[in-house]
C-alpha cells in the first residue's frame, strides 16, 4: 500500500503515519496486513487441495486439466542431463565433474616449487622463449566428453586416466563368473635392442592395446581389408609391439583388419588415437634402436603413412642422451593441441594445425612444437625423465618424473603450480578424481631408491593428494621386495608399477592398487582396496605370482563391479570388486603378462612377452 496516495494533507505535504500502535492509522495498517495474510493462506490451501498426486491441478471431471481460475506457482526447471551418445562410455555417464580451478588455492611451503630453487623455461628446440602466451587456452573437462569416438583410445582411457574398459558386461545368464579364451594372435617378429644384447619381442609395461569402433564415414575411407571395411559393427584392436610393428586386429576373432605399420623401433608404452575421431595415431619410441630416429611418430590411419616425427634427443633438454616417449599422450581436440611428456625431461606441446574433412580420404597436419623444462637446485638433469602418462584436469597437468616428483603444471602458462616429493621412483600415471568439486590425485611408488645394490625389502608409498594445493590427504604403504643390479638392465623392481582402479557404481568408495613382489623377489602380488576418504584398507586379494600388469575394472549395467588382473605366469584372475574374493581364473599356457589389458564390452585384450595377443571373453 502506498501511503502517499491514501493520505493527503490540505497543504499537499506528505503525511508520515504514526508508529504508535495505539494510533488509528497504525491499527488500520495492522488490520489490513492480517487480512492480507489470511486471504493468501486460504487461497494457497484451496490451490494445493485441488492438485492430484502428479502435481496437476484437478479439474473435478477426472481429466486432470488445469483450472484457469487458480494461479499456477512456477518452480525452476532443472537443467536436463544430455542424452548418452553412442560413442560415450556409459560407465562415465552422467558427467559429474565440475572441472573448475580455484585460482585462490593456497600452495603450502613444502610443495612450493620456489622453495626448491626451481628454474623453468619455455623452449623451442635449444632456444629459450622470453615470453609465452597460449592463443587458445586449454580447458579439458569431464572424461565423459574427452572422446568423440567409442573405445579405449589412450592409456587408461581418457584425461583422468580412470578407466581401461568401455561399455558394460552382458553375461548370457546374468552372472559374471567365467573367463574363456576366444582367440590368439601371434606376432612373429623381433627387433634387436640398442645395446645389441637381446631381441625385443612381444609386450611389456605399459603395452596396453587400443580398442576403437570407427564411424562408417571414417572406416570406409581407411586402408582396411575390403571385408573389414564393409563390416558395419567392426571394432578394431590396435596393438603396438616391442618388435617394431603396429598390428590391427578384429575384436571378434583376432584376425587382421589391415596390413601392419612398421615403425622400425621398439614401442614399449601405449599409443593414442585422436579423441576427435580423426584417423591419427600417436606412437612413442621406447628404445634407441631405429637407425635414423629416436622419438615420437604420428601416422595417418587412412593409408598408414608417417605424417610427422619429432626427435627426442633434443639439444634443449637437461637429459640429452635419451629420447624415449614411453608415455601415452593427451590431445585437446578443442585447441588442436598434443600434450606429450618425454623421457628427456621436456613436456612437449604441439599445435597440430590439423586439416581433415571426414570421408575425404585425406588428412594433413603441420605441427608447431613448444617445450617446457624445469630443474631444481637439489636435482640432477639425468633424473628428470618422465615415463608416466600425464593426466589433465581443466588446464592442470599432473605427471611423475624419475626424481620422485609428482608435478602439477599449468598448461596455459607453462609454469609449475606445485611439486610433491613421493619418496621413491614411480612410472604410473596419476589418476584424477573430482570429489565435492575438488580434484584429488591417487599415486603410488615403486621400491627402487630405498636401498643399495642387491635384494632388499622396502615400502611402496601410496598417496591421495589435493590436486589444487598439493596437500597430502592421506598416505599408506605396502611392504615389497626389489633387486637393484649393478646396472639398470638387471634391475627387478617391486612395489606399485601398475595403475590403480578408481572405483565406480557399487565400489565408488574404493581406490584399488596392485603391489608387486610382496612375498619375495619375483614372488607374490597383493591387490588392495582402500577407502577413498580415509585410506584405510577395505579388502585385499593375495596372488602367488607377481605382476606388472594393471588391473582393470568392468561393470554390469546394474552397477556390479568386477576386477580382472593378469599375472606373469599366464593366469587371468576374476575378482569380486565389493569383497576382493576370487570368482574364477584361467591359465594361458606359455604366457607372461606384463602389459596392461583393455576391455570393450565382454572382451578383454592383452599381449604377452612371448609375442602373442589374446582375446578373452568375460561372461
XYZ file of C-alpha atoms in Angstrom:
619
model
C 0.000 0.000 0.000
C 1.251 3.482 -0.932
C 0.528 5.823 1.968
C 1.322 8.893 -0.092
C -1.635 8.135 -2.343
C -4.019 7.460 0.555
C -3.365 10.321 2.956
C -3.069 13.899 1.598
C -2.914 16.883 3.948
C -4.641 20.105 2.904
C -1.261 21.760 2.317
C -0.278 18.860 -0.006
C 2.521 17.837 2.319
C 3.410 14.112 2.731
C 1.839 12.549 5.880
C 4.104 10.129 7.827
C 1.911 7.547 9.595
C 2.307 7.307 13.314
C 4.423 4.398 14.593
C 2.365 4.331 17.813
C 0.421 1.054 17.669
C -2.413 2.706 19.555
C -2.983 5.287 16.829
C -5.840 4.758 14.397
C -3.623 4.837 11.338
C -1.270 2.175 12.630
C -4.196 -0.012 13.731
C -5.593 0.198 10.186
C -2.241 -0.904 8.754
C -2.047 -3.882 11.107
C -5.634 -4.894 10.377
C -5.118 -4.777 6.592
C -1.879 -6.795 6.904
C -3.579 -9.531 8.927
C -6.465 -9.743 6.441
C -3.994 -9.985 3.550
C -2.053 -12.842 5.184
C -5.254 -14.774 5.964
C -6.604 -14.431 2.402
C -3.257 -15.563 0.936
C -3.208 -18.621 3.184
C -6.775 -19.591 2.251
C -6.043 -19.295 -1.475
C -2.888 -21.401 -1.110
C -4.806 -24.076 0.811
C -7.506 -24.229 -1.886
C -4.849 -24.377 -4.645
C -2.904 -27.291 -3.196
C -6.039 -29.209 -2.196
C -7.046 -29.283 -5.871
C -3.811 -30.892 -7.039
C -3.665 -34.587 -7.868
C -0.766 -36.874 -6.981
C 1.163 -35.884 -10.080
C 1.101 -32.206 -9.151
C -1.504 -31.307 -11.830
C -4.485 -29.152 -10.861
C -7.567 -31.373 -10.743
C -10.493 -30.137 -12.819
C -13.024 -32.226 -10.945
C -14.005 -34.132 -14.088
C -11.153 -36.654 -13.844
C -9.238 -35.232 -16.765
C -6.539 -33.561 -14.720
C -6.881 -30.404 -16.818
C -5.594 -27.121 -15.438
C -8.258 -24.830 -13.993
C -7.706 -21.265 -15.197
C -9.280 -19.864 -12.030
C -6.274 -20.930 -9.993
C -2.898 -19.231 -10.015
C -0.066 -21.559 -11.125
C 3.057 -21.437 -8.974
C 6.164 -21.822 -11.168
C 9.210 -23.785 -9.959
C 12.697 -23.747 -11.504
C 13.188 -26.451 -14.135
C 16.414 -28.404 -13.565
C 18.862 -28.459 -16.442
C 18.235 -31.717 -18.296
C 21.056 -34.245 -18.453
C 22.230 -34.546 -22.072
C 21.427 -37.979 -23.507
C 24.222 -40.530 -23.704
C 25.834 -40.609 -27.144
C 26.760 -43.953 -28.715
C 30.446 -43.019 -28.664
C 30.466 -42.122 -24.953
C 31.419 -44.627 -22.277
C 28.231 -45.454 -20.328
C 30.342 -46.190 -17.240
C 31.097 -42.459 -17.029
C 27.515 -41.300 -17.577
C 26.222 -38.887 -16.490
C 29.139 -36.467 -16.267
C 29.719 -35.429 -12.671
C 32.911 -33.359 -12.601
C 32.558 -29.595 -12.355
C 36.192 -29.209 -13.506
C 36.880 -25.767 -12.144
C 40.275 -24.497 -10.998
C 40.287 -22.294 -7.901
C 42.887 -19.585 -8.619
C 42.990 -18.688 -4.921
C 44.025 -22.135 -3.713
C 46.915 -21.748 -1.275
C 50.087 -23.666 -2.081
C 51.856 -24.858 1.066
C 55.530 -24.022 1.515
C 56.618 -27.682 1.407
C 55.214 -28.144 -2.134
C 56.035 -24.696 -3.477
C 58.476 -25.089 -6.412
C 60.237 -21.866 -5.422
C 61.243 -23.403 -2.113
C 63.419 -25.856 -4.051
C 65.004 -23.207 -6.226
C 63.217 -24.093 -9.431
C 64.467 -22.956 -12.824
C 61.846 -23.346 -15.542
C 61.868 -22.377 -19.178
C 59.624 -22.484 -22.217
C 61.701 -23.569 -25.184
C 61.673 -24.110 -28.912
C 64.442 -26.596 -29.549
C 67.538 -25.171 -27.854
C 66.127 -21.620 -27.851
C 64.548 -20.230 -24.668
C 61.435 -18.158 -25.282
C 61.315 -14.850 -23.443
C 57.521 -14.965 -23.200
C 54.725 -17.459 -23.641
C 51.025 -16.831 -24.234
C 48.732 -19.630 -25.335
C 46.497 -18.213 -28.030
C 43.704 -20.683 -27.289
C 43.608 -21.663 -23.586
C 43.248 -25.346 -22.758
C 40.237 -26.489 -20.740
C 39.725 -30.267 -20.796
C 36.593 -31.255 -18.891
C 34.827 -34.309 -17.556
C 36.251 -37.512 -19.102
C 32.819 -38.435 -20.500
C 33.431 -35.700 -23.061
C 37.107 -36.397 -23.749
C 36.465 -38.594 -26.771
C 34.074 -38.367 -29.713
C 34.811 -41.943 -30.702
C 33.851 -45.173 -28.960
C 36.553 -47.218 -27.273
C 39.696 -47.143 -25.150
C 41.792 -44.657 -27.115
C 44.737 -43.843 -24.805
C 46.375 -45.359 -21.737
C 43.623 -45.822 -19.137
C 41.065 -44.319 -21.431
C 40.905 -40.546 -21.000
C 42.339 -37.370 -19.488
C 41.633 -38.536 -15.900
C 43.297 -41.935 -16.643
C 40.431 -43.562 -14.771
C 39.263 -46.485 -16.925
C 40.596 -49.102 -19.334
C 37.200 -50.602 -20.154
C 34.388 -49.376 -22.396
C 30.741 -50.332 -22.017
C 29.068 -52.844 -19.727
C 29.427 -56.572 -19.316
C 26.430 -58.522 -20.646
C 26.703 -62.106 -19.395
C 24.386 -64.637 -21.042
C 22.933 -65.994 -17.791
C 23.070 -62.766 -15.778
C 26.054 -63.853 -13.674
C 29.656 -62.830 -14.292
C 31.524 -65.985 -13.390
C 33.598 -67.176 -16.335
C 36.674 -66.332 -18.410
C 37.155 -68.059 -21.766
C 39.976 -67.655 -24.275
C 38.316 -66.565 -27.518
C 41.286 -66.062 -29.851
C 45.054 -65.797 -30.139
C 47.199 -63.707 -32.491
C 50.904 -64.401 -32.942
C 53.390 -61.601 -33.607
C 56.202 -63.455 -35.341
C 58.809 -60.679 -35.434
C 61.614 -59.444 -33.190
C 63.866 -56.405 -33.082
C 67.452 -56.080 -31.856
C 67.903 -53.872 -28.791
C 70.008 -50.728 -28.957
C 72.802 -52.321 -26.916
C 72.659 -55.354 -29.237
C 72.491 -57.824 -26.339
C 68.959 -59.214 -26.833
C 65.892 -59.249 -29.093
C 62.757 -57.274 -28.271
C 59.650 -59.481 -28.606
C 56.034 -59.034 -27.566
C 54.642 -56.608 -24.998
C 55.660 -55.245 -21.611
C 54.796 -52.336 -19.290
C 52.612 -50.468 -20.208
C 51.816 -52.061 -23.583
C 48.045 -51.549 -23.421
C 46.174 -52.106 -26.710
C 43.772 -49.518 -28.064
C 40.250 -50.613 -28.978
C 38.059 -48.468 -31.230
C 34.754 -48.587 -33.104
C 35.182 -46.342 -36.142
C 32.307 -44.273 -37.584
C 31.204 -45.518 -41.002
C 32.479 -42.437 -42.838
C 35.956 -42.969 -41.390
C 36.011 -46.760 -41.669
C 35.181 -46.757 -45.369
C 37.953 -44.222 -46.061
C 40.681 -46.369 -44.484
C 43.045 -48.937 -45.929
C 41.164 -51.765 -44.220
C 40.813 -55.080 -45.975
C 37.594 -54.935 -48.076
C 35.646 -57.373 -45.898
C 36.612 -55.408 -42.764
C 35.755 -52.027 -44.291
C 32.312 -53.434 -45.133
C 31.751 -54.745 -41.586
C 29.314 -52.275 -40.048
C 29.984 -53.313 -36.441
C 33.773 -53.564 -36.769
C 35.683 -52.909 -33.543
C 39.417 -52.654 -34.199
C 42.251 -53.537 -31.829
C 45.471 -51.538 -32.313
C 48.476 -53.192 -30.713
C 51.967 -51.608 -30.811
C 54.711 -54.137 -30.119
C 58.285 -54.280 -28.913
C 59.133 -55.857 -32.279
C 58.648 -52.528 -34.094
C 55.268 -53.307 -35.646
C 51.770 -51.946 -35.035
C 49.145 -54.653 -35.570
C 45.457 -54.141 -36.395
C 43.018 -56.869 -35.343
C 39.295 -57.591 -35.328
C 37.994 -57.704 -31.746
C 35.594 -60.519 -32.653
C 38.135 -63.128 -33.751
C 41.656 -61.653 -33.670
C 42.033 -61.694 -37.446
C 43.993 -58.890 -39.095
C 41.969 -55.936 -40.338
C 44.741 -54.313 -42.428
C 48.467 -54.542 -43.027
C 50.630 -53.672 -40.009
C 52.632 -50.466 -39.813
C 56.371 -50.963 -39.440
C 57.804 -48.306 -37.135
C 61.253 -49.839 -37.188
C 61.701 -49.094 -33.484
C 60.604 -50.695 -30.239
C 57.324 -49.405 -28.754
C 57.066 -50.139 -25.007
C 54.305 -47.763 -23.979
C 50.732 -47.249 -25.131
C 49.925 -45.263 -28.290
C 46.933 -42.928 -28.507
C 44.210 -42.141 -31.000
C 42.900 -38.684 -31.703
C 39.812 -38.150 -29.496
C 38.048 -36.172 -32.247
C 37.734 -39.396 -34.197
C 40.350 -38.202 -36.666
C 42.345 -41.064 -38.256
C 45.573 -40.124 -36.444
C 47.718 -42.495 -34.389
C 50.336 -41.158 -31.944
C 53.182 -43.599 -31.216
C 56.175 -43.243 -28.891
C 59.533 -44.996 -29.257
C 60.900 -46.935 -26.265
C 64.457 -47.851 -27.271
C 67.111 -46.162 -29.386
C 67.094 -48.935 -31.989
C 65.874 -47.078 -35.043
C 68.663 -46.396 -37.496
C 67.617 -42.803 -38.147
C 65.435 -41.581 -35.312
C 64.686 -41.684 -31.561
C 61.422 -40.014 -30.600
C 57.717 -39.891 -31.463
C 55.653 -40.559 -34.593
C 52.245 -39.529 -35.932
C 50.656 -41.820 -38.534
C 47.658 -41.444 -40.807
C 45.266 -44.356 -40.373
C 43.760 -43.630 -43.763
C 46.755 -45.189 -45.528
C 49.329 -45.950 -42.781
C 51.690 -43.178 -43.876
C 54.018 -41.343 -41.498
C 52.866 -37.722 -41.240
C 55.268 -36.321 -38.650
C 58.083 -37.270 -36.318
C 59.989 -35.432 -33.589
C 63.452 -36.260 -32.287
C 63.653 -36.847 -28.534
C 67.413 -36.271 -28.441
C 66.680 -32.599 -28.004
C 69.534 -30.090 -27.600
C 67.346 -28.123 -25.184
C 66.881 -30.993 -22.718
C 68.719 -31.375 -19.415
C 68.778 -35.111 -20.164
C 70.030 -35.051 -23.736
C 71.055 -38.691 -24.185
C 67.683 -40.432 -24.001
C 64.735 -39.521 -26.209
C 62.132 -42.187 -25.442
C 58.414 -41.389 -25.425
C 57.085 -44.187 -23.195
C 54.102 -42.154 -22.016
C 50.747 -42.089 -23.769
C 49.812 -38.551 -24.877
C 46.708 -36.443 -24.309
C 45.106 -34.499 -27.154
C 42.930 -31.447 -26.568
C 40.644 -31.522 -29.581
C 39.153 -28.092 -28.895
C 42.535 -26.357 -29.293
C 44.140 -28.914 -31.643
C 46.943 -29.455 -29.099
C 49.051 -32.554 -28.421
C 50.498 -32.829 -24.867
C 53.307 -35.371 -24.542
C 55.936 -35.744 -21.761
C 59.273 -37.244 -22.834
C 61.993 -39.183 -21.030
C 64.391 -36.348 -21.823
C 62.501 -34.329 -19.187
C 60.660 -31.986 -21.551
C 56.872 -31.671 -21.583
C 56.062 -31.113 -25.259
C 53.112 -29.128 -26.581
C 52.435 -29.463 -30.306
C 49.997 -27.156 -32.055
C 48.925 -29.688 -34.683
C 47.226 -27.423 -37.251
C 45.106 -30.317 -38.454
C 43.131 -30.265 -41.698
C 40.585 -33.054 -42.061
C 37.130 -33.483 -43.556
C 35.514 -36.812 -42.562
C 35.122 -39.100 -45.535
C 37.514 -37.082 -47.681
C 40.286 -39.668 -47.675
C 42.986 -37.149 -46.776
C 44.320 -35.663 -43.566
C 47.118 -33.146 -43.060
C 48.974 -31.775 -40.046
C 51.624 -29.067 -39.661
C 52.796 -29.241 -36.023
C 54.498 -26.382 -34.211
C 56.412 -27.507 -31.125
C 56.794 -25.726 -27.785
C 58.546 -27.395 -24.849
C 58.611 -26.876 -21.104
C 61.576 -27.881 -18.959
C 62.438 -27.451 -15.306
C 65.171 -28.264 -12.815
C 65.544 -27.808 -9.036
C 68.615 -26.882 -7.030
C 68.543 -30.366 -5.463
C 68.192 -32.262 -8.771
C 70.495 -33.628 -11.438
C 69.283 -33.412 -15.024
C 69.668 -37.144 -15.627
C 66.782 -37.813 -13.208
C 64.265 -35.577 -14.948
C 62.787 -38.043 -17.442
C 59.039 -38.632 -17.488
C 57.763 -42.144 -18.193
C 54.296 -41.730 -16.694
C 51.381 -40.622 -18.855
C 50.099 -37.180 -17.916
C 46.596 -36.635 -16.552
C 44.773 -33.366 -17.249
C 42.105 -31.622 -15.167
C 40.971 -28.461 -16.969
C 44.392 -26.861 -17.611
C 46.288 -28.557 -14.767
C 48.592 -31.337 -15.970
C 49.817 -33.998 -13.491
C 52.772 -36.341 -14.055
C 55.521 -38.242 -12.210
C 59.200 -37.816 -13.021
C 62.178 -40.082 -12.335
C 63.325 -37.908 -9.427
C 60.386 -38.891 -7.179
C 58.347 -35.796 -8.005
C 54.622 -35.523 -8.618
C 54.266 -32.311 -10.625
C 51.281 -30.051 -11.269
C 51.875 -27.919 -14.374
C 49.618 -25.111 -15.595
C 49.289 -25.803 -19.322
C 48.089 -22.301 -20.120
C 51.063 -20.519 -18.587
C 53.608 -23.374 -18.714
C 54.533 -22.654 -15.112
C 54.707 -25.214 -12.315
C 51.933 -24.863 -9.718
C 53.270 -27.277 -7.088
C 55.598 -30.263 -6.702
C 55.205 -33.142 -4.217
C 58.074 -35.430 -3.162
C 56.851 -39.060 -3.149
C 59.831 -40.786 -1.538
C 60.696 -43.077 -4.469
C 60.534 -43.537 -8.216
C 57.218 -44.016 -9.978
C 56.241 -44.629 -13.593
C 52.500 -44.965 -13.128
C 50.074 -42.333 -14.373
C 48.340 -40.121 -11.787
C 44.621 -40.868 -11.539
C 42.297 -37.878 -11.105
C 39.070 -37.992 -9.102
C 36.891 -34.955 -8.518
C 35.253 -35.202 -5.098
C 32.997 -32.416 -3.800
C 34.282 -30.118 -6.512
C 37.970 -30.685 -5.729
C 40.356 -32.761 -7.870
C 42.327 -35.399 -5.979
C 45.299 -37.350 -7.288
C 45.933 -41.029 -6.459
C 49.501 -42.296 -6.889
C 51.933 -44.894 -5.533
C 55.646 -45.652 -5.855
C 57.990 -48.460 -6.704
C 60.645 -49.739 -4.308
C 63.734 -48.501 -6.121
C 65.771 -45.806 -4.347
C 65.444 -47.039 -0.756
C 68.388 -49.440 -0.647
C 71.701 -50.275 -2.244
C 72.721 -52.968 -4.693
C 71.094 -56.363 -4.257
C 67.794 -57.617 -2.901
C 66.036 -55.731 -0.118
C 62.597 -55.012 1.313
C 61.069 -51.542 1.196
C 57.816 -49.591 1.220
C 55.607 -48.823 -1.765
C 54.211 -45.455 -0.670
C 50.614 -44.721 -1.604
C 49.012 -41.262 -1.557
C 45.904 -39.215 -2.025
C 46.865 -35.618 -2.905
C 44.774 -32.458 -3.252
C 45.139 -31.566 -6.936
C 44.747 -27.826 -6.372
C 47.158 -27.330 -3.478
C 49.474 -30.362 -3.487
C 48.455 -31.100 0.103
C 48.715 -34.724 1.287
C 45.259 -36.015 2.287
C 46.393 -39.476 3.357
C 49.348 -41.783 2.955
C 49.833 -45.512 3.464
C 52.246 -48.176 2.191
C 52.765 -51.840 1.385
C 55.922 -53.857 2.017
C 57.553 -55.136 -1.213
C 60.852 -56.636 -2.340
C 63.140 -55.363 -5.072
C 66.512 -56.048 -6.678
C 68.940 -53.337 -7.704
C 71.564 -54.700 -10.071
C 74.987 -53.377 -10.938
C 73.311 -51.793 -13.976
C 69.688 -50.800 -14.549
C 69.406 -53.530 -17.188
C 69.458 -56.187 -14.444
C 67.058 -54.458 -12.022
C 63.937 -56.302 -10.904
C 61.720 -53.660 -9.343
C 58.989 -54.335 -6.827
C 56.308 -52.054 -5.487
C 53.486 -50.378 -7.368
C 54.183 -50.403 -11.104
C 50.553 -50.875 -12.153
C 47.969 -48.131 -12.458
C 45.225 -48.078 -9.820
C 41.488 -48.530 -10.318
C 39.210 -45.670 -9.363
C 36.000 -47.447 -8.380
C 32.559 -46.549 -9.692
C 28.997 -47.737 -9.112
C 28.899 -50.218 -6.218
C 32.606 -49.640 -5.455
C 32.576 -45.853 -5.866
C 34.010 -45.538 -2.341
C 37.159 -47.504 -3.283
C 40.506 -46.955 -4.962
C 42.356 -50.202 -5.733
C 46.142 -50.571 -6.068
C 48.273 -53.543 -7.144
C 51.620 -54.181 -5.378
C 54.250 -56.436 -6.905
C 56.673 -58.819 -5.157
C 55.005 -58.849 -1.770
C 56.295 -62.328 -0.797
C 59.856 -62.019 -2.080
C 61.804 -61.309 -5.236
C 59.584 -62.313 -8.235
C 57.040 -63.735 -5.794
C 53.626 -62.532 -4.707
C 51.244 -59.738 -5.589
C 48.642 -58.000 -3.460
C 45.581 -56.175 -4.744
C 44.409 -53.722 -2.064
C 41.160 -51.749 -1.952
C 41.295 -48.578 0.133
C 38.513 -46.337 1.322
C 38.949 -43.204 -0.784
C 38.100 -40.855 2.091
C 40.321 -42.335 4.798
C 42.944 -44.524 3.139
C 42.017 -47.479 5.346
C 42.107 -50.948 3.827
C 38.706 -52.419 2.939
C 39.894 -55.710 1.437
C 42.906 -57.322 -0.192
C 43.444 -60.172 -2.628
C 46.741 -62.070 -2.487
C 48.295 -63.774 -5.527
C 51.204 -66.213 -5.579
C 52.784 -64.723 -8.691
C 53.931 -61.129 -9.183
C 52.631 -58.885 -11.944
C 53.338 -55.504 -13.506
C 50.074 -55.585 -15.451
C 47.490 -53.035 -14.346
C 44.170 -54.361 -13.058
C 41.037 -53.331 -14.932
C 37.511 -52.802 -13.582
C 34.436 -53.942 -15.517
C 30.803 -53.304 -14.628
C 27.371 -54.666 -15.361
C 24.613 -52.164 -16.105
C 23.099 -52.788 -12.662
C 26.266 -51.422 -11.046
C 28.179 -54.555 -10.005
C 31.963 -54.259 -10.282
C 34.422 -56.971 -11.307
C 38.209 -56.732 -11.276
C 40.434 -58.571 -13.741
C 44.181 -58.847 -13.191
C 46.684 -60.859 -15.237
C 49.949 -62.179 -13.736
C 53.415 -63.042 -15.014
C 52.633 -66.788 -15.045
C 49.786 -66.512 -17.549
C 46.940 -66.537 -15.039
C 43.914 -64.277 -15.528
C 42.035 -63.631 -12.268
C 38.396 -62.519 -11.957
C 37.728 -60.865 -8.576
C 34.551 -59.525 -6.952
C 35.016 -55.752 -6.696
C 32.992 -55.453 -3.499
C 34.647 -58.193 -1.459
C 38.011 -58.960 -3.070
C 37.084 -62.638 -3.338
C 38.226 -64.557 -6.386
C 35.349 -65.719 -8.584
C 37.373 -67.735 -11.099
C 40.601 -67.738 -13.098
C 42.036 -69.268 -16.250
C 45.555 -70.322 -17.167
C 47.041 -69.285 -20.503
C 49.958 -71.631 -21.134
C 53.388 -70.262 -22.018
C 52.268 -66.692 -21.367
C 53.924 -63.917 -19.370
C 51.637 -60.957 -18.785
C 53.423 -57.677 -18.016
C 51.487 -55.368 -20.326
C 48.135 -53.938 -19.279
C 44.810 -55.031 -20.794
C 41.895 -53.118 -22.255
C 38.243 -54.212 -22.338
C 35.480 -53.457 -24.825
C 32.079 -54.884 -23.951
C 32.621 -58.512 -22.940
C 36.109 -58.905 -24.442
C 39.458 -58.329 -22.735
C 42.563 -57.946 -24.920
C 46.124 -58.327 -23.630
C 49.591 -59.012 -25.067
C 52.366 -61.238 -23.704
C 56.154 -61.046 -23.521
C 56.246 -64.060 -25.831
C 54.725 -62.070 -28.695
C 51.074 -63.124 -28.611
C 47.853 -61.170 -28.194
C 44.856 -62.829 -26.564
C 41.155 -62.092 -26.661
C 39.333 -63.329 -23.541
C 35.555 -63.364 -23.169
C 34.120 -62.331 -19.813
C 30.781 -63.972 -19.007
